[in-house]
PDB file of C-alpha atoms in Angstrom:
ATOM      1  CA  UNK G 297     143.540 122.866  19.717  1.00  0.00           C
ATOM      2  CA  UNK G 298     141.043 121.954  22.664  1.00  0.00           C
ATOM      3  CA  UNK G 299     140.037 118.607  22.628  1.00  0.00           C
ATOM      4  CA  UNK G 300     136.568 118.200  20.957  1.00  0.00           C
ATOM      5  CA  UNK G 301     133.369 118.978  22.103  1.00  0.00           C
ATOM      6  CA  UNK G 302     131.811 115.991  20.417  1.00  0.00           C
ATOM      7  CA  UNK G 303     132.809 111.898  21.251  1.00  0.00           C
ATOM      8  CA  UNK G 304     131.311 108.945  19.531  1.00  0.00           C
ATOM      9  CA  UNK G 305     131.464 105.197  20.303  1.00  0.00           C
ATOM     10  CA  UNK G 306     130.708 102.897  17.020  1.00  0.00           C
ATOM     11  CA  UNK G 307     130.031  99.707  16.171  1.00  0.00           C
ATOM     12  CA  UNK G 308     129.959  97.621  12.876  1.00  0.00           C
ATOM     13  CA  UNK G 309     127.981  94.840  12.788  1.00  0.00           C
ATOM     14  CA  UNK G 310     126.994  92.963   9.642  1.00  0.00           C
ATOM     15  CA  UNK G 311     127.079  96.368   7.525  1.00  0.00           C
ATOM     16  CA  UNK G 312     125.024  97.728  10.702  1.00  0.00           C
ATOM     17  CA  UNK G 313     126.722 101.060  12.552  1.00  0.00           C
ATOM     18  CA  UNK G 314     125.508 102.038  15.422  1.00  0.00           C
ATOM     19  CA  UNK G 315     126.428 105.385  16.552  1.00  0.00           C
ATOM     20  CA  UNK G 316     126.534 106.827  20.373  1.00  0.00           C
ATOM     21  CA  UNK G 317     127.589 110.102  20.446  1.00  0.00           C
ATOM     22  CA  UNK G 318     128.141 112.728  23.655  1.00  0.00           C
ATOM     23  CA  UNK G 319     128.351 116.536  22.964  1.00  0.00           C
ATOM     24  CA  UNK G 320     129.600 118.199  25.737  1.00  0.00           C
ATOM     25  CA  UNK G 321     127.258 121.778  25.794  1.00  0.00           C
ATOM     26  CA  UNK G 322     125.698 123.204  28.817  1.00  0.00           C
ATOM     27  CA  UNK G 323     122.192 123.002  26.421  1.00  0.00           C
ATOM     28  CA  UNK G 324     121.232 126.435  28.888  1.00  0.00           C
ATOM     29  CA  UNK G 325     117.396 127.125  28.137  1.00  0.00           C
ATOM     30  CA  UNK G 326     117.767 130.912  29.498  1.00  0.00           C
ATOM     31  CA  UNK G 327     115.771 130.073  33.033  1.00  0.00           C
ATOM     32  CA  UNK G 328     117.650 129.466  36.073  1.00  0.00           C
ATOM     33  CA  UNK G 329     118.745 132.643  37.535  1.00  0.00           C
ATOM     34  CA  UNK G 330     122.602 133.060  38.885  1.00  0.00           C
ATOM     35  CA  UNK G 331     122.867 135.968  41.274  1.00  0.00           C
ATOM     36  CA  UNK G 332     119.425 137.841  40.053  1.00  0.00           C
ATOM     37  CA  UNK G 333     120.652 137.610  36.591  1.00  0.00           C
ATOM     38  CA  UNK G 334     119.108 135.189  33.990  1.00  0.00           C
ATOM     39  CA  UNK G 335     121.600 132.745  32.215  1.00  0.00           C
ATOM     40  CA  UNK G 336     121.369 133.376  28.962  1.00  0.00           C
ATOM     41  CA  UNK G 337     119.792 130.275  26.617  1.00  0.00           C
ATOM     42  CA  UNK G 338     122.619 128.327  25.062  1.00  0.00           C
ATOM     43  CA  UNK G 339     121.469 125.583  22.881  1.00  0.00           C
ATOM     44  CA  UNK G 340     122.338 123.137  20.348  1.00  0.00           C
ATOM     45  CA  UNK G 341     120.024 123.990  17.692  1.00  0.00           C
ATOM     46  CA  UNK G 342     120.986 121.429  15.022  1.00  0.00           C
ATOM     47  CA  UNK G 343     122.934 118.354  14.958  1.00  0.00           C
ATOM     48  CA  UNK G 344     123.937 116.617  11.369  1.00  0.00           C
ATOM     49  CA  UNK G 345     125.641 113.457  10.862  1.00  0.00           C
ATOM     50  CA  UNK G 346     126.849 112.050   7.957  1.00  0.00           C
ATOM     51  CA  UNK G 347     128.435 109.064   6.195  1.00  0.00           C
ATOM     52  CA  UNK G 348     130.998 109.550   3.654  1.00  0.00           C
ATOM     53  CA  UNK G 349     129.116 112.957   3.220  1.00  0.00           C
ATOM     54  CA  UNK G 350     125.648 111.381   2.791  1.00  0.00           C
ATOM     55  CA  UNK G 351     123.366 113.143   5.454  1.00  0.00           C
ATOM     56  CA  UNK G 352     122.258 109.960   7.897  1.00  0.00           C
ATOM     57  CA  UNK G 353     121.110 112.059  10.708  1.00  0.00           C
ATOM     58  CA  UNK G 354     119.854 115.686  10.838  1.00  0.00           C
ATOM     59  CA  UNK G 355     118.413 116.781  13.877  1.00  0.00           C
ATOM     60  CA  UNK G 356     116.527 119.815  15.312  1.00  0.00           C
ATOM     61  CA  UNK G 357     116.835 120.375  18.913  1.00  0.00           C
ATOM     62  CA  UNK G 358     115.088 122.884  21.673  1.00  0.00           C
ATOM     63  CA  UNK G 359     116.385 123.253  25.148  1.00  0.00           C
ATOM     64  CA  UNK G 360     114.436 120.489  25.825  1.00  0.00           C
ATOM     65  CA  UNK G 361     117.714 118.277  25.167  1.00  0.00           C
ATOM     66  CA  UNK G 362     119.594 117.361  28.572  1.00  0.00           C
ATOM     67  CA  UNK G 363     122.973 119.102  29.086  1.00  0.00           C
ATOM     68  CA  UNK G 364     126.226 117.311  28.001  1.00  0.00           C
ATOM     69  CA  UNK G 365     123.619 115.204  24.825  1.00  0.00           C
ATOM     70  CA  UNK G 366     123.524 111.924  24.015  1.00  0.00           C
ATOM     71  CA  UNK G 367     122.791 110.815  20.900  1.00  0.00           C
ATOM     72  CA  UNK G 368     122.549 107.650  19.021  1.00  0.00           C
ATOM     73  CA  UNK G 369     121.160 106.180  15.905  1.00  0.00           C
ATOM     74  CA  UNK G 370     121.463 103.079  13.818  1.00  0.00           C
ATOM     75  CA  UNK G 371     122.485 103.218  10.101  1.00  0.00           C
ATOM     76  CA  UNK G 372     122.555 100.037   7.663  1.00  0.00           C
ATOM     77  CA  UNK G 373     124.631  98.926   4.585  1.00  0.00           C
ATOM     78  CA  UNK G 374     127.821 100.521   6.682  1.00  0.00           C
ATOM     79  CA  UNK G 375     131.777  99.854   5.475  1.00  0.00           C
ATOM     80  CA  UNK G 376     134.501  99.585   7.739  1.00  0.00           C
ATOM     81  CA  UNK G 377     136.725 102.757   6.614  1.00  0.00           C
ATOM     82  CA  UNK G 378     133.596 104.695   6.306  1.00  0.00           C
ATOM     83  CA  UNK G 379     134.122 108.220   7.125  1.00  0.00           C
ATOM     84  CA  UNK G 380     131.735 109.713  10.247  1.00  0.00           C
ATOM     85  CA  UNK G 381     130.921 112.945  10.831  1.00  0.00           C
ATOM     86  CA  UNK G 382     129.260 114.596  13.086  1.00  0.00           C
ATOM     87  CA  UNK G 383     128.516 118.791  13.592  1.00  0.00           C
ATOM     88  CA  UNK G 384     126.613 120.787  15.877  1.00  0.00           C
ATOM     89  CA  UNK G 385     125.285 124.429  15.546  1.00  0.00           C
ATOM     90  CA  UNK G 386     124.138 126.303  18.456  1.00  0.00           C
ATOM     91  CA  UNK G 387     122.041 129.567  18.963  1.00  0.00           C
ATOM     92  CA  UNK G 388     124.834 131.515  19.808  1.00  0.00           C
ATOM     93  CA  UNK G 389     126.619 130.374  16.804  1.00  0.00           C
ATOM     94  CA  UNK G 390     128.463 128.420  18.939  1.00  0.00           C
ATOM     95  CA  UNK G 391     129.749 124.994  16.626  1.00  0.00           C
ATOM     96  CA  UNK G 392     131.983 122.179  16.347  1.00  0.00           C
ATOM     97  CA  UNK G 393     132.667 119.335  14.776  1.00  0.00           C
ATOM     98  CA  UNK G 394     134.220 115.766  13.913  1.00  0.00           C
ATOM     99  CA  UNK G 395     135.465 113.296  11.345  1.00  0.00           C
ATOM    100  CA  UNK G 396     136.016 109.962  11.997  1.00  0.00           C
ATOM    101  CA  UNK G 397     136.760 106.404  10.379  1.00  0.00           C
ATOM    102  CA  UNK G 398     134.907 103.725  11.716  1.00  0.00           C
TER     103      UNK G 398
ATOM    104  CA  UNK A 291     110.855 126.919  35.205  1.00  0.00           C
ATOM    105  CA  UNK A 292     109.797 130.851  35.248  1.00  0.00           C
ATOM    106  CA  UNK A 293     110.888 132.526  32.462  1.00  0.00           C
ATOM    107  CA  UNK A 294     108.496 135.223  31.515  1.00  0.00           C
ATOM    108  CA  UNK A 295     106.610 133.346  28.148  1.00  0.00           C
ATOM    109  CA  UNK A 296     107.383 136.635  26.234  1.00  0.00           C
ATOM    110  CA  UNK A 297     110.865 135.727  25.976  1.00  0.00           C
ATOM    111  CA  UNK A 298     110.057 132.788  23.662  1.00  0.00           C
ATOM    112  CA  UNK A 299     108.253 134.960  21.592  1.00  0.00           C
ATOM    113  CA  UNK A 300     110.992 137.160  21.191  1.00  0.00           C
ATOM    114  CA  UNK A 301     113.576 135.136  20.198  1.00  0.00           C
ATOM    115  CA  UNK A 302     110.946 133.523  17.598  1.00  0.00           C
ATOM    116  CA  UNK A 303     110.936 136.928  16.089  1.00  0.00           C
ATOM    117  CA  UNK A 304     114.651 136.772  15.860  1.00  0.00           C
ATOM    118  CA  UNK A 305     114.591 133.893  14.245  1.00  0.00           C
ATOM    119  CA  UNK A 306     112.140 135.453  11.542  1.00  0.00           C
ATOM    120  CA  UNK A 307     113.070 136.289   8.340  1.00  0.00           C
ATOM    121  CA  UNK A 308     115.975 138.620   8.598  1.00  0.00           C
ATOM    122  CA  UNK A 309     117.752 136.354  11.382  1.00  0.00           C
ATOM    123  CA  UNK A 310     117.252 132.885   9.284  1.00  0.00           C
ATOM    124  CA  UNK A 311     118.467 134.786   6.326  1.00  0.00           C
ATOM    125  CA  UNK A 312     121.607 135.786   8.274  1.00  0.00           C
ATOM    126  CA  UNK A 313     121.879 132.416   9.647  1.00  0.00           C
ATOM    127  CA  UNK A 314     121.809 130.694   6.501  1.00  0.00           C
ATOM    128  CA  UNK A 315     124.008 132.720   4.697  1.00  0.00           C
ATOM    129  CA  UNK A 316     126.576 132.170   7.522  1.00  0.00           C
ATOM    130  CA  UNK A 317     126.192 128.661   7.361  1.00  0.00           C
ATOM    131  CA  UNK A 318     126.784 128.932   3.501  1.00  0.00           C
ATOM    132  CA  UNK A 319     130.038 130.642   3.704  1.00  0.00           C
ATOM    133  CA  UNK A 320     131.303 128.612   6.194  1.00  0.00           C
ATOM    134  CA  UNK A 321     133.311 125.420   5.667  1.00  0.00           C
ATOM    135  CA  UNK A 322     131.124 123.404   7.947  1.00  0.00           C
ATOM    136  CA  UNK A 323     130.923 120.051   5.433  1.00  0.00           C
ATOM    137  CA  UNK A 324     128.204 118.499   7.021  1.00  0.00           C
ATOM    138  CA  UNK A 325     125.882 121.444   7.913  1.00  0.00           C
ATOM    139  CA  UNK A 326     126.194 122.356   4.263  1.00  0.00           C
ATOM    140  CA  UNK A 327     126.126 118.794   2.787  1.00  0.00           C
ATOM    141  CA  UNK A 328     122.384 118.599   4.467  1.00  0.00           C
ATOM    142  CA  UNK A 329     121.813 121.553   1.523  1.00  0.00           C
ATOM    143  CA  UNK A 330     119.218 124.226   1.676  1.00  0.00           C
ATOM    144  CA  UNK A 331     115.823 122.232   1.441  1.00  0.00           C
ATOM    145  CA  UNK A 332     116.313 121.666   5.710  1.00  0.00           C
ATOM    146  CA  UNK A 333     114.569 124.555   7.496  1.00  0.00           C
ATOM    147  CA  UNK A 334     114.171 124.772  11.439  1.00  0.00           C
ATOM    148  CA  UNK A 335     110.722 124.536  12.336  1.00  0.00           C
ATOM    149  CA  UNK A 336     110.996 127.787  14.078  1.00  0.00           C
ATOM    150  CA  UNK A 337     107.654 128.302  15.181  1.00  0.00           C
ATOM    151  CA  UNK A 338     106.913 125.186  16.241  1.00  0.00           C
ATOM    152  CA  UNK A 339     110.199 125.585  18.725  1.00  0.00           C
ATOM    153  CA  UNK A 340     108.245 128.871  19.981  1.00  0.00           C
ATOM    154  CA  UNK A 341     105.078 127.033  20.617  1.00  0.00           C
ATOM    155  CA  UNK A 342     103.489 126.934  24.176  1.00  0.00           C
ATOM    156  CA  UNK A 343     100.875 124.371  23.795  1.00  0.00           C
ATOM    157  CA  UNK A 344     101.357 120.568  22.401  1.00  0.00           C
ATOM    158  CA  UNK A 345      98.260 120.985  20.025  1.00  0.00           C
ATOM    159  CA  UNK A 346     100.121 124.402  18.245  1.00  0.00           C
ATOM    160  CA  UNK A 347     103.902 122.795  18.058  1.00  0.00           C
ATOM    161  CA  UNK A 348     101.799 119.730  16.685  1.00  0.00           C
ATOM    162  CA  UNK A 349      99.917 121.696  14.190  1.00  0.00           C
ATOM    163  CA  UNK A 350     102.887 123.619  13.211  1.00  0.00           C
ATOM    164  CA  UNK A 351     104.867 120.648  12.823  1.00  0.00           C
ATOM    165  CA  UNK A 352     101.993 118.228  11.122  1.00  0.00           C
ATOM    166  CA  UNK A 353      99.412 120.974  10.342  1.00  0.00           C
ATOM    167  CA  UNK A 354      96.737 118.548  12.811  1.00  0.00           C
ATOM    168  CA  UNK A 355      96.898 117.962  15.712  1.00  0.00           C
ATOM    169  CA  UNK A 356      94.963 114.661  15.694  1.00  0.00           C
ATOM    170  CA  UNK A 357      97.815 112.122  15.555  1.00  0.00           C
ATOM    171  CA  UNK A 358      96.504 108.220  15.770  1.00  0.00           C
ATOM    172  CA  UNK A 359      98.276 106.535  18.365  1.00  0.00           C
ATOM    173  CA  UNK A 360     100.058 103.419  17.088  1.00  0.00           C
ATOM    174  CA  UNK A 361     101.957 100.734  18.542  1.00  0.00           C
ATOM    175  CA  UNK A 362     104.483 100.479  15.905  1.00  0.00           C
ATOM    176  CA  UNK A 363     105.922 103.244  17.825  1.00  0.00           C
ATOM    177  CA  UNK A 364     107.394 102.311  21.091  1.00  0.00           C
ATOM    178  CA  UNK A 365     108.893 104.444  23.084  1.00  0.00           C
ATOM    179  CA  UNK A 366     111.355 103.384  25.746  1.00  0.00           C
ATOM    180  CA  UNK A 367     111.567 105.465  28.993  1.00  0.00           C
ATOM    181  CA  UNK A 368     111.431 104.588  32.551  1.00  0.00           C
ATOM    182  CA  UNK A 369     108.243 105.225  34.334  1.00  0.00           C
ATOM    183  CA  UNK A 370     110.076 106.906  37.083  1.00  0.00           C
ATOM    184  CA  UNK A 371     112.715 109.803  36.947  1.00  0.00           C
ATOM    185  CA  UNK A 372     114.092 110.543  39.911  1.00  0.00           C
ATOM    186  CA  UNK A 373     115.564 113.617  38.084  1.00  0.00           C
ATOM    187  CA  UNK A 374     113.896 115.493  35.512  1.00  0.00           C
ATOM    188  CA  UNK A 375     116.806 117.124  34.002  1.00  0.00           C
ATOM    189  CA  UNK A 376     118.236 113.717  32.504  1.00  0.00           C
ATOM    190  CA  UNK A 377     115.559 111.259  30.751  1.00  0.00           C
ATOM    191  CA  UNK A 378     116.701 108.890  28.542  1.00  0.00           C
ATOM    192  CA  UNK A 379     114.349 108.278  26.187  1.00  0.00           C
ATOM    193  CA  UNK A 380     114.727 105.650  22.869  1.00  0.00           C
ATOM    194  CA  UNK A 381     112.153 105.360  19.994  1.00  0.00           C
ATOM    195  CA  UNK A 382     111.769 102.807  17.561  1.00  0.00           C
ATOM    196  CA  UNK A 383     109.282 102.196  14.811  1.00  0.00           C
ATOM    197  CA  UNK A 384     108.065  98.992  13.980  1.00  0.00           C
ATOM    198  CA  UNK A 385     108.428  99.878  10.316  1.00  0.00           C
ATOM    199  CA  UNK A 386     111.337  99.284   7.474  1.00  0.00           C
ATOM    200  CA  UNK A 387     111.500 102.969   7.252  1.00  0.00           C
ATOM    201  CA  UNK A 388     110.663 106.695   8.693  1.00  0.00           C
ATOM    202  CA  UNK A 389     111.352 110.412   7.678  1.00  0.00           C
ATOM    203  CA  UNK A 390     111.368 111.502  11.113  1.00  0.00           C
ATOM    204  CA  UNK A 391     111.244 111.148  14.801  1.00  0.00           C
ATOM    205  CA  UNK A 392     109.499 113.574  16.718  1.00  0.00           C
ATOM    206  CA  UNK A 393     109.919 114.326  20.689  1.00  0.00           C
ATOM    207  CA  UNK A 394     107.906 116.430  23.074  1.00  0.00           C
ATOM    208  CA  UNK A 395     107.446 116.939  26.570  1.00  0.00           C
ATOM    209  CA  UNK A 396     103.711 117.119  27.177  1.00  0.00           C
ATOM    210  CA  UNK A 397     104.256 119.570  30.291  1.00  0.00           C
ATOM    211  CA  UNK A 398     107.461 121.322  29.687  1.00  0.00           C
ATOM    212  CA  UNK A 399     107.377 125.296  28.608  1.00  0.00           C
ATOM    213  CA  UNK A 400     108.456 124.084  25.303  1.00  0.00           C
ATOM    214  CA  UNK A 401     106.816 120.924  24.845  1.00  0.00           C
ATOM    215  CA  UNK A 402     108.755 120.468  21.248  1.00  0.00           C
ATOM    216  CA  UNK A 403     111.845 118.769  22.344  1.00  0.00           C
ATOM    217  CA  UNK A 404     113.703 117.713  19.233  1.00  0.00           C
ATOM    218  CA  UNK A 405     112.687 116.786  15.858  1.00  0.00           C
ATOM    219  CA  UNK A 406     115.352 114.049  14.139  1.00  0.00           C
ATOM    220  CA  UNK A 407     115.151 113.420  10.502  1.00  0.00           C
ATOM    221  CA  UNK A 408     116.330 110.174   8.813  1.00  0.00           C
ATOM    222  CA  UNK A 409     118.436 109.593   5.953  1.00  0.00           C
ATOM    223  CA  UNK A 410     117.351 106.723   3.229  1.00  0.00           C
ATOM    224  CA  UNK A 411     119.352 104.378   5.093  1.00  0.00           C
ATOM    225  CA  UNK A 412     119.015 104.983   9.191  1.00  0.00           C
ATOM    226  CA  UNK A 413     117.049 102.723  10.548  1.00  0.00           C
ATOM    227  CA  UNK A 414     113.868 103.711  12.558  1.00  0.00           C
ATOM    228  CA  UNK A 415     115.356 104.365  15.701  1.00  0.00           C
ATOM    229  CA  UNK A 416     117.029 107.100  17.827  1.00  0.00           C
ATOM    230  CA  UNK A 417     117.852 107.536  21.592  1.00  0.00           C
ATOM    231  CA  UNK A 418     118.896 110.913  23.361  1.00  0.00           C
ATOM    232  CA  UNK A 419     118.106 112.199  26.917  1.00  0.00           C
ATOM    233  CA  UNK A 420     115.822 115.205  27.037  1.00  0.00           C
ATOM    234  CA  UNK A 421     114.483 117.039  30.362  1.00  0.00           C
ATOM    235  CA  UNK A 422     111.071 116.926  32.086  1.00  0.00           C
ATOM    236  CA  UNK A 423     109.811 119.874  34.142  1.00  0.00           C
ATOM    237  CA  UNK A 424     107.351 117.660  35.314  1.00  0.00           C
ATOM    238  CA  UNK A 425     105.245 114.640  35.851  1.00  0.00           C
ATOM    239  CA  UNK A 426     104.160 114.678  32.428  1.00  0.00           C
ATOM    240  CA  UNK A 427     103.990 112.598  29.077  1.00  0.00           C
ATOM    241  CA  UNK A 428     106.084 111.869  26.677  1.00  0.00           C
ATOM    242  CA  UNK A 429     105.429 112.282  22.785  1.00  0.00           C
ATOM    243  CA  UNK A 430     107.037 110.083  19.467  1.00  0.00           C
ATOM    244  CA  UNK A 431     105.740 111.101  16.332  1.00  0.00           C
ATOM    245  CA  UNK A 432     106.940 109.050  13.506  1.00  0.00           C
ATOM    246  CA  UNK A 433     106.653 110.134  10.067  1.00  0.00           C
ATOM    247  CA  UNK A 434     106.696 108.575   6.885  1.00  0.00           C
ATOM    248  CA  UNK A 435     105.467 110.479   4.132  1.00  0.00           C
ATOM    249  CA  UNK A 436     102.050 111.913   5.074  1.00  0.00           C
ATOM    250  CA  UNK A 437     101.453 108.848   7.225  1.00  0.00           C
ATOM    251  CA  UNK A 438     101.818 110.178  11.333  1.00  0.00           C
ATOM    252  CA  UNK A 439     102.077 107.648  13.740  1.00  0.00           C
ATOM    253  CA  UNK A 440     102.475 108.288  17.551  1.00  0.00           C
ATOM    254  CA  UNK A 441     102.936 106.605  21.174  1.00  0.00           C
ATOM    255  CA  UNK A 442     103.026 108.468  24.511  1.00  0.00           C
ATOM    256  CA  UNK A 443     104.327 107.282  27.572  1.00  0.00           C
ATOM    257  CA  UNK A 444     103.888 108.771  30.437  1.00  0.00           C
ATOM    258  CA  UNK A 445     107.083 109.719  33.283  1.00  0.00           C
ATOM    259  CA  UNK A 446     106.587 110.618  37.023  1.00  0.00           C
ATOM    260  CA  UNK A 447     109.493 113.040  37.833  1.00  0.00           C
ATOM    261  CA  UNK A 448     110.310 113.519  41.213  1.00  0.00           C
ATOM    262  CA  UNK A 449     112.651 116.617  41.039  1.00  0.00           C
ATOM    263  CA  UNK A 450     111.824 118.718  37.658  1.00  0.00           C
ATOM    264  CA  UNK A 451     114.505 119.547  35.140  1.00  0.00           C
ATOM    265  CA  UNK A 452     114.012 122.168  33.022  1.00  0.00           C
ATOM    266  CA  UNK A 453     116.882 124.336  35.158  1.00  0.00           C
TER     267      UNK A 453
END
């Protein structure tokens, strides 16, 4: 399988996680032009991140997100085993995702 | 930064009815845990997306458009991109809790950048790096219940980003 799309840094501090996360996604908005022809939009549309299934994070984008997003949040009253994850949908149904323990 | 405004429009219209219908129903039948776990009540604010104009993403978003600015809200950005297509950009709230973080981009086609919804337990807070296709202000709209708090801060870009 190709590596994931999706990396995340955390840290556990005092039952404080803080998550940084990069999705690698060309975020295309549909318009630069490549040889006359419009690139078609590509997007992340919707980002959700969870904690041992418990929705922490669920975010909306536009194109308006750089290419290659960052992310990060801060969540309290965090566990050291706690299971991360993190998903992305885009508009072309494009998606991917990621589990991990912190 | 030329794309013909109709296109917008369009794909708003394929996001209607039939297309979020289709969309959730994939999403449904898919084993995507965390997608699903967010459940059903989560909708995209579609129009909003498709909006043109700050004051019509805000009022689809809010339903006003006259959001008191508030310095519990801070926004952290630099005053100067050099380029538009990578901002950083943090918010934090100066309050135990919020629903939501909203971003626009008072000058880019679509000004709504992102809209990023709390759980009960994440903190006030989120950083991401958006685009700017322009000298132009940026938007945080914090929610908390019916309560809408905002800050702007406004970024010179030197080369725009929205390529």
């Amino acid at each position: 399988m190709a590596t994931s799309s999706i990396k995340v840094r955390t840290q556990l501090r005092q039952g404080q996680l803080t998550v940084r996360a990069l999705i690698r996604h060309p975020m295309e908005v549909g318009r630069r032009l490549e040889s006359g022809e419009r690139i078609a939009p590509r997007f992340i549309t919707r980002v959700v991140c969870t904690l041992n299934e418990e929705v922490v994070l669920d975010a909306d984008w536009g194109g308006g997100i750089a290419k290659d997003p960052y992310l990060s949040f801060v969540v309290d009253a965090a566990q050291a085993g706690d299971r991360l994850g993190i998903s992305w949908v885009d508009n072309q149904d494009g998606r991917d995702e990621l589990s991990v323990a912190i | 930064m030329s794309i013909p405004h109709d296109s917008d429009g369009a794909r708003a219209r394929a996001f209607g009815r039939r297309g979020l219908l289709a969309r959730l129903l994939a999403l449904g039948s898919l084993p995507w845990l965390a997608v699903r776990a967010a459940g059903a009540a989560h909708q995209r604010p579609t129009r909003a997306f498709a909006a043109e104009e700050v004051a019509t993403a805000l009022r689809e978003l809010f339903g006003r458009d006259d959001i008191p600015l508030s310095p519990k809200v801070r926004i952290g950005v630099a005053r100067l991109a050099e380029n538009g297509a990578v901002v950083p950009v943090k918010v934090d709230v100066d309050l135990p809790h919020v629903d939501e973080i909203t971003l626009l981009a008072t000058r880019n086609p679509v000004p709504l950048v992102g809209r990023f919804t709390f759980g009960p337990r994440t903190r006030p807070f989120v950083a991401a790096r958006i685009k700017l296709a322009e000298t132009s202000e940026v938007l945080a709209i914090a929610r908390r219940g019916d309560e809408l708090l905002m800050a702007r801060a406004a970024v010179e870009v030197t080369v725009g980003g929205c390529g």
